[in-house]
Amino acid sequence: MEALRKVSRLRIVPYNIMSASCERPGQLASNITSVKTTSCWGTASGGNHTLLLRLKTPTLLGFLKIHNKGVSCIEVAIATKNAESEFITVASRRGVPLNKCIVLRCGFLPARYVRIRCVRGAPVSLYSVQALGVPKRKIADDFGESYEQLLSDVPHEHHYNPVKPKRSNMRGWESDALHFFGPGPGDKQTWREWIIQSTP
């Protein structure tokens, strides 16, 4: 087990954009798949715009790394199915700094869909979004099909009810997952700093 822990299983998980509530000409939602700051997703107004992303593989989603441009308040929810009743909020109306990279924790919970709701902006705009987690196939390859089922199904059912996430339970699971899936940052680094430095 110690040998396994020396290799991080966190991966940048590719995704498709299912929908965007608004786009400006030349500032399409597809621009957020690139980490370059020469393009962005932009809107013509300052609030209540939504992006829906579909991860290309089921994933235990650990973090969202968002390079923000003009959003000042954001909300993120994840789901295994694209149904309103399935979405669980992992970041609720959180204030975010302009023109900065932010990292949002998602608790290493099973996800296939990510909904990003930009509550306020000047106007709403994002440079890029990256999803970081442990793909389901990676779990199966490293630990076998039984671990894949255990890690993919149990956390979601155990830590959440259909109405409200149990935050204390999620934090406990996240801490265990970080220890299990790979080495973390040094003592002088935060997880946010480690992710920003370790990804493009």
PDB file of C-alpha atoms in Angstrom:
ATOM      1  CA  MET A   1       0.000   0.000   0.000  1.00  0.00           C
ATOM      2  CA  GLU A   2       2.866   2.380   0.771  1.00  0.00           C
ATOM      3  CA  ALA A   3       4.209   1.886  -2.756  1.00  0.00           C
ATOM      4  CA  LEU A   4       0.818   2.724  -4.229  1.00  0.00           C
ATOM      5  CA  ARG A   5       0.595   5.961  -2.255  1.00  0.00           C
ATOM      6  CA  LYS A   6       3.791   7.286  -3.825  1.00  0.00           C
ATOM      7  CA  VAL A   7       2.058   7.756  -7.179  1.00  0.00           C
ATOM      8  CA  SER A   8      -0.681  10.353  -7.382  1.00  0.00           C
ATOM      9  CA  ARG A   9      -3.838   9.148  -9.101  1.00  0.00           C
ATOM     10  CA  LEU A  10      -5.205  12.631  -9.656  1.00  0.00           C
ATOM     11  CA  ARG A  11      -5.813  13.305 -13.327  1.00  0.00           C
ATOM     12  CA  ILE A  12      -7.052  16.238 -15.380  1.00  0.00           C
ATOM     13  CA  VAL A  13     -10.382  14.907 -16.621  1.00  0.00           C
ATOM     14  CA  PRO A  14     -11.533  16.094 -20.069  1.00  0.00           C
ATOM     15  CA  TYR A  15     -15.122  17.165 -20.563  1.00  0.00           C
ATOM     16  CA  ASN A  16     -17.661  18.312 -23.113  1.00  0.00           C
ATOM     17  CA  ILE A  17     -19.759  21.438 -22.736  1.00  0.00           C
ATOM     18  CA  MET A  18     -23.416  20.434 -22.736  1.00  0.00           C
ATOM     19  CA  SER A  19     -24.909  23.911 -22.566  1.00  0.00           C
ATOM     20  CA  ALA A  20     -24.237  27.573 -21.816  1.00  0.00           C
ATOM     21  CA  SER A  21     -26.976  30.010 -20.912  1.00  0.00           C
ATOM     22  CA  CYS A  22     -25.346  32.821 -22.889  1.00  0.00           C
ATOM     23  CA  GLU A  23     -22.351  33.511 -25.137  1.00  0.00           C
ATOM     24  CA  ARG A  24     -20.939  36.624 -26.735  1.00  0.00           C
ATOM     25  CA  PRO A  25     -19.650  36.512 -30.318  1.00  0.00           C
ATOM     26  CA  GLY A  26     -16.037  35.372 -30.171  1.00  0.00           C
ATOM     27  CA  GLN A  27     -16.325  34.431 -26.480  1.00  0.00           C
ATOM     28  CA  LEU A  28     -17.794  30.950 -26.782  1.00  0.00           C
ATOM     29  CA  ALA A  29     -18.173  28.512 -23.909  1.00  0.00           C
ATOM     30  CA  SER A  30     -15.808  26.107 -25.690  1.00  0.00           C
ATOM     31  CA  ASN A  31     -12.965  28.546 -24.949  1.00  0.00           C
ATOM     32  CA  ILE A  32     -12.833  27.393 -21.312  1.00  0.00           C
ATOM     33  CA  THR A  33     -11.368  24.023 -22.359  1.00  0.00           C
ATOM     34  CA  SER A  34      -8.107  25.823 -23.175  1.00  0.00           C
ATOM     35  CA  VAL A  35      -5.840  27.024 -20.380  1.00  0.00           C
ATOM     36  CA  LYS A  36      -4.733  30.035 -22.420  1.00  0.00           C
ATOM     37  CA  THR A  37      -5.803  33.496 -21.308  1.00  0.00           C
ATOM     38  CA  THR A  38      -5.998  34.825 -24.857  1.00  0.00           C
ATOM     39  CA  SER A  39      -9.606  33.600 -25.063  1.00  0.00           C
ATOM     40  CA  CYS A  40     -12.502  33.238 -22.635  1.00  0.00           C
ATOM     41  CA  TRP A  41     -16.182  32.464 -22.239  1.00  0.00           C
ATOM     42  CA  GLY A  42     -18.018  35.743 -21.946  1.00  0.00           C
ATOM     43  CA  THR A  43     -21.546  37.063 -21.582  1.00  0.00           C
ATOM     44  CA  ALA A  44     -23.137  40.452 -22.047  1.00  0.00           C
ATOM     45  CA  SER A  45     -24.597  40.757 -18.552  1.00  0.00           C
ATOM     46  CA  GLY A  46     -23.532  40.541 -14.952  1.00  0.00           C
ATOM     47  CA  GLY A  47     -25.233  37.553 -13.387  1.00  0.00           C
ATOM     48  CA  ASN A  48     -27.137  34.278 -13.333  1.00  0.00           C
ATOM     49  CA  HIS A  49     -25.428  32.484 -16.176  1.00  0.00           C
ATOM     50  CA  THR A  50     -24.835  28.743 -16.155  1.00  0.00           C
ATOM     51  CA  LEU A  51     -22.459  26.261 -17.751  1.00  0.00           C
ATOM     52  CA  LEU A  52     -23.167  22.520 -17.784  1.00  0.00           C
ATOM     53  CA  LEU A  53     -20.170  20.224 -18.307  1.00  0.00           C
ATOM     54  CA  ARG A  54     -20.178  16.471 -18.914  1.00  0.00           C
ATOM     55  CA  LEU A  55     -17.013  14.656 -17.878  1.00  0.00           C
ATOM     56  CA  LYS A  56     -15.879  12.207 -20.542  1.00  0.00           C
ATOM     57  CA  THR A  57     -15.579   9.464 -17.944  1.00  0.00           C
ATOM     58  CA  PRO A  58     -17.230   8.872 -14.552  1.00  0.00           C
ATOM     59  CA  THR A  59     -14.861  10.308 -11.964  1.00  0.00           C
ATOM     60  CA  LEU A  60     -14.326  10.755  -8.261  1.00  0.00           C
ATOM     61  CA  LEU A  61     -14.121  14.520  -8.610  1.00  0.00           C
ATOM     62  CA  GLY A  62     -11.599  16.079  -6.256  1.00  0.00           C
ATOM     63  CA  PHE A  63     -11.223  19.662  -7.425  1.00  0.00           C
ATOM     64  CA  LEU A  64     -12.259  22.236  -9.994  1.00  0.00           C
ATOM     65  CA  LYS A  65      -9.514  24.627 -11.022  1.00  0.00           C
ATOM     66  CA  ILE A  66     -11.129  27.753 -12.447  1.00  0.00           C
ATOM     67  CA  HIS A  67      -9.198  30.626 -13.999  1.00  0.00           C
ATOM     68  CA  ASN A  68     -11.633  33.421 -13.315  1.00  0.00           C
ATOM     69  CA  LYS A  69     -11.928  36.602 -15.330  1.00  0.00           C
ATOM     70  CA  GLY A  70     -15.009  38.572 -14.399  1.00  0.00           C
ATOM     71  CA  VAL A  71     -17.101  36.443 -12.007  1.00  0.00           C
ATOM     72  CA  SER A  72     -17.444  37.693  -8.425  1.00  0.00           C
ATOM     73  CA  CYS A  73     -19.795  35.027  -7.021  1.00  0.00           C
ATOM     74  CA  ILE A  74     -20.006  31.393  -8.112  1.00  0.00           C
ATOM     75  CA  GLU A  75     -21.937  28.226  -7.281  1.00  0.00           C
ATOM     76  CA  VAL A  76     -20.945  24.678  -8.271  1.00  0.00           C
ATOM     77  CA  ALA A  77     -22.971  21.470  -8.181  1.00  0.00           C
ATOM     78  CA  ILE A  78     -22.120  17.934  -9.336  1.00  0.00           C
ATOM     79  CA  ALA A  79     -24.195  14.911 -10.295  1.00  0.00           C
ATOM     80  CA  THR A  80     -23.928  11.416 -11.714  1.00  0.00           C
ATOM     81  CA  LYS A  81     -27.062  11.954 -13.829  1.00  0.00           C
ATOM     82  CA  ASN A  82     -28.286  15.043 -15.640  1.00  0.00           C
ATOM     83  CA  ALA A  83     -31.416  15.532 -13.561  1.00  0.00           C
ATOM     84  CA  GLU A  84     -32.179  18.471 -11.276  1.00  0.00           C
ATOM     85  CA  SER A  85     -32.894  16.201  -8.307  1.00  0.00           C
ATOM     86  CA  GLU A  86     -29.457  14.569  -8.648  1.00  0.00           C
ATOM     87  CA  PHE A  87     -27.288  17.685  -8.335  1.00  0.00           C
ATOM     88  CA  ILE A  88     -25.434  18.220  -5.074  1.00  0.00           C
ATOM     89  CA  THR A  89     -24.027  21.671  -4.294  1.00  0.00           C
ATOM     90  CA  VAL A  90     -20.324  21.569  -3.394  1.00  0.00           C
ATOM     91  CA  ALA A  91     -19.726  25.332  -3.470  1.00  0.00           C
ATOM     92  CA  SER A  92     -22.639  27.593  -2.575  1.00  0.00           C
ATOM     93  CA  ARG A  93     -22.612  31.262  -3.630  1.00  0.00           C
ATOM     94  CA  ARG A  94     -18.926  31.682  -2.975  1.00  0.00           C
ATOM     95  CA  GLY A  95     -17.237  35.026  -3.509  1.00  0.00           C
ATOM     96  CA  VAL A  96     -14.233  34.726  -5.828  1.00  0.00           C
ATOM     97  CA  PRO A  97     -11.477  37.183  -6.797  1.00  0.00           C
ATOM     98  CA  LEU A  98     -11.358  38.627 -10.307  1.00  0.00           C
ATOM     99  CA  ASN A  99      -8.587  37.591 -12.706  1.00  0.00           C
ATOM    100  CA  LYS A 100      -7.297  34.846 -10.410  1.00  0.00           C
ATOM    101  CA  CYS A 101      -7.052  31.056 -10.410  1.00  0.00           C
ATOM    102  CA  ILE A 102      -9.289  29.478  -7.788  1.00  0.00           C
ATOM    103  CA  VAL A 103      -9.526  25.858  -6.669  1.00  0.00           C
ATOM    104  CA  LEU A 104     -12.830  24.500  -5.394  1.00  0.00           C
ATOM    105  CA  ARG A 105     -12.965  21.243  -3.442  1.00  0.00           C
ATOM    106  CA  CYS A 106     -15.501  18.699  -4.656  1.00  0.00           C
ATOM    107  CA  GLY A 107     -14.980  16.019  -1.999  1.00  0.00           C
ATOM    108  CA  PHE A 108     -13.855  13.128  -4.277  1.00  0.00           C
ATOM    109  CA  LEU A 109     -17.478  12.233  -4.843  1.00  0.00           C
ATOM    110  CA  PRO A 110     -18.780  10.423  -7.950  1.00  0.00           C
ATOM    111  CA  ALA A 111     -19.553  12.854 -10.766  1.00  0.00           C
ATOM    112  CA  ARG A 112     -20.326  12.876 -14.462  1.00  0.00           C
ATOM    113  CA  TYR A 113     -21.915  16.319 -14.683  1.00  0.00           C
ATOM    114  CA  VAL A 114     -20.680  19.643 -13.335  1.00  0.00           C
ATOM    115  CA  ARG A 115     -22.917  22.709 -13.210  1.00  0.00           C
ATOM    116  CA  ILE A 116     -21.214  26.073 -12.772  1.00  0.00           C
ATOM    117  CA  ARG A 117     -23.582  28.919 -11.959  1.00  0.00           C
ATOM    118  CA  CYS A 118     -22.119  32.403 -12.142  1.00  0.00           C
ATOM    119  CA  VAL A 119     -24.269  34.430  -9.762  1.00  0.00           C
ATOM    120  CA  ARG A 120     -22.577  37.808 -10.285  1.00  0.00           C
ATOM    121  CA  GLY A 121     -19.987  39.239 -12.632  1.00  0.00           C
ATOM    122  CA  ALA A 122     -18.775  42.352 -14.376  1.00  0.00           C
ATOM    123  CA  PRO A 123     -19.787  40.919 -16.802  1.00  0.00           C
ATOM    124  CA  VAL A 124     -19.701  37.134 -16.305  1.00  0.00           C
ATOM    125  CA  SER A 125     -16.590  35.648 -17.947  1.00  0.00           C
ATOM    126  CA  LEU A 126     -14.172  32.747 -17.340  1.00  0.00           C
ATOM    127  CA  TYR A 127     -10.811  31.963 -18.920  1.00  0.00           C
ATOM    128  CA  SER A 128     -10.697  28.224 -18.253  1.00  0.00           C
ATOM    129  CA  VAL A 129     -12.025  25.334 -16.175  1.00  0.00           C
ATOM    130  CA  GLN A 130     -10.152  22.130 -15.340  1.00  0.00           C
ATOM    131  CA  ALA A 131     -11.597  19.119 -13.550  1.00  0.00           C
ATOM    132  CA  LEU A 132      -9.189  17.100 -11.396  1.00  0.00           C
ATOM    133  CA  GLY A 133     -10.084  13.731  -9.974  1.00  0.00           C
ATOM    134  CA  VAL A 134      -9.645   9.980 -10.150  1.00  0.00           C
ATOM    135  CA  PRO A 135     -11.259   8.462 -13.256  1.00  0.00           C
ATOM    136  CA  LYS A 136     -13.326   5.341 -12.670  1.00  0.00           C
ATOM    137  CA  ARG A 137     -11.164   3.350 -15.082  1.00  0.00           C
ATOM    138  CA  LYS A 138      -8.035   4.297 -13.128  1.00  0.00           C
ATOM    139  CA  ILE A 139      -9.561   2.863  -9.957  1.00  0.00           C
ATOM    140  CA  ALA A 140     -10.420  -0.383 -11.744  1.00  0.00           C
ATOM    141  CA  ASP A 141      -6.925  -0.674 -13.283  1.00  0.00           C
ATOM    142  CA  ASP A 142      -5.110  -0.096  -9.995  1.00  0.00           C
ATOM    143  CA  PHE A 143      -7.368  -1.795  -7.482  1.00  0.00           C
ATOM    144  CA  GLY A 144      -9.785  -4.030  -9.387  1.00  0.00           C
ATOM    145  CA  GLU A 145     -13.473  -3.962 -10.196  1.00  0.00           C
ATOM    146  CA  SER A 146     -14.586  -4.384  -6.572  1.00  0.00           C
ATOM    147  CA  TYR A 147     -12.748  -1.237  -5.463  1.00  0.00           C
ATOM    148  CA  GLU A 148     -14.134   0.619  -8.458  1.00  0.00           C
ATOM    149  CA  GLN A 149     -17.670  -0.175  -7.350  1.00  0.00           C
ATOM    150  CA  LEU A 150     -16.932   0.576  -3.693  1.00  0.00           C
ATOM    151  CA  LEU A 151     -15.274   3.937  -4.283  1.00  0.00           C
ATOM    152  CA  SER A 152     -17.687   5.054  -6.996  1.00  0.00           C
ATOM    153  CA  ASP A 153     -20.975   4.117  -5.350  1.00  0.00           C
ATOM    154  CA  VAL A 154     -20.574   4.121  -1.570  1.00  0.00           C
ATOM    155  CA  PRO A 155     -19.354   7.713  -0.952  1.00  0.00           C
ATOM    156  CA  HIS A 156     -22.281   9.306  -2.778  1.00  0.00           C
ATOM    157  CA  GLU A 157     -24.892   7.156  -1.080  1.00  0.00           C
ATOM    158  CA  HIS A 158     -23.338   7.341   2.388  1.00  0.00           C
ATOM    159  CA  HIS A 159     -22.449  11.020   2.672  1.00  0.00           C
ATOM    160  CA  TYR A 160     -25.356  12.680   0.886  1.00  0.00           C
ATOM    161  CA  ASN A 161     -29.103  12.754   1.076  1.00  0.00           C
ATOM    162  CA  PRO A 162     -31.255  14.116  -1.784  1.00  0.00           C
ATOM    163  CA  VAL A 163     -31.652  17.531  -0.136  1.00  0.00           C
ATOM    164  CA  LYS A 164     -28.465  18.701   1.555  1.00  0.00           C
ATOM    165  CA  PRO A 165     -24.858  17.475   1.730  1.00  0.00           C
ATOM    166  CA  LYS A 166     -23.478  16.543   5.140  1.00  0.00           C
ATOM    167  CA  ARG A 167     -20.427  18.746   5.077  1.00  0.00           C
ATOM    168  CA  SER A 168     -18.634  17.218   8.057  1.00  0.00           C
ATOM    169  CA  ASN A 169     -18.909  13.731   6.584  1.00  0.00           C
ATOM    170  CA  MET A 170     -17.725  14.958   3.204  1.00  0.00           C
ATOM    171  CA  ARG A 171     -14.622  16.530   4.733  1.00  0.00           C
ATOM    172  CA  GLY A 172     -13.771  13.274   6.490  1.00  0.00           C
ATOM    173  CA  TRP A 173     -14.111  11.283   3.279  1.00  0.00           C
ATOM    174  CA  GLU A 174     -12.096  13.884   1.350  1.00  0.00           C
ATOM    175  CA  SER A 175      -9.257  13.712   3.851  1.00  0.00           C
ATOM    176  CA  ASP A 176      -9.111   9.921   3.580  1.00  0.00           C
ATOM    177  CA  ALA A 177      -9.315  10.088  -0.214  1.00  0.00           C
ATOM    178  CA  LEU A 178      -6.435  12.555  -0.489  1.00  0.00           C
ATOM    179  CA  HIS A 179      -4.275  10.260   1.646  1.00  0.00           C
ATOM    180  CA  PHE A 180      -5.281   7.203  -0.372  1.00  0.00           C
ATOM    181  CA  PHE A 181      -5.020   8.512  -3.938  1.00  0.00           C
ATOM    182  CA  GLY A 182      -1.569   9.998  -3.793  1.00  0.00           C
ATOM    183  CA  PRO A 183       0.952  12.299  -2.143  1.00  0.00           C
ATOM    184  CA  GLY A 184      -0.156  15.754  -1.202  1.00  0.00           C
ATOM    185  CA  PRO A 185       1.679  19.049  -0.973  1.00  0.00           C
ATOM    186  CA  GLY A 186       4.533  19.749   1.376  1.00  0.00           C
ATOM    187  CA  ASP A 187       3.916  21.194   4.816  1.00  0.00           C
ATOM    188  CA  LYS A 188       4.397  24.741   3.542  1.00  0.00           C
ATOM    189  CA  GLN A 189       1.981  24.396   0.634  1.00  0.00           C
ATOM    190  CA  THR A 190      -1.780  24.440   0.591  1.00  0.00           C
ATOM    191  CA  TRP A 191      -3.709  22.099  -1.684  1.00  0.00           C
ATOM    192  CA  ARG A 192      -4.670  25.122  -3.770  1.00  0.00           C
ATOM    193  CA  GLU A 193      -1.013  26.044  -4.346  1.00  0.00           C
ATOM    194  CA  TRP A 194      -0.066  22.451  -5.134  1.00  0.00           C
ATOM    195  CA  ILE A 195      -2.800  22.056  -7.767  1.00  0.00           C
ATOM    196  CA  ILE A 196      -2.055  25.386  -9.433  1.00  0.00           C
ATOM    197  CA  GLN A 197       1.657  24.559  -9.629  1.00  0.00           C
ATOM    198  CA  SER A 198       1.095  20.946 -10.770  1.00  0.00           C
ATOM    199  CA  THR A 199      -1.249  21.611 -13.700  1.00  0.00           C
ATOM    200  CA  PRO A 200      -0.952  23.792 -16.798  1.00  0.00           C
TER     201      PRO A 200
END
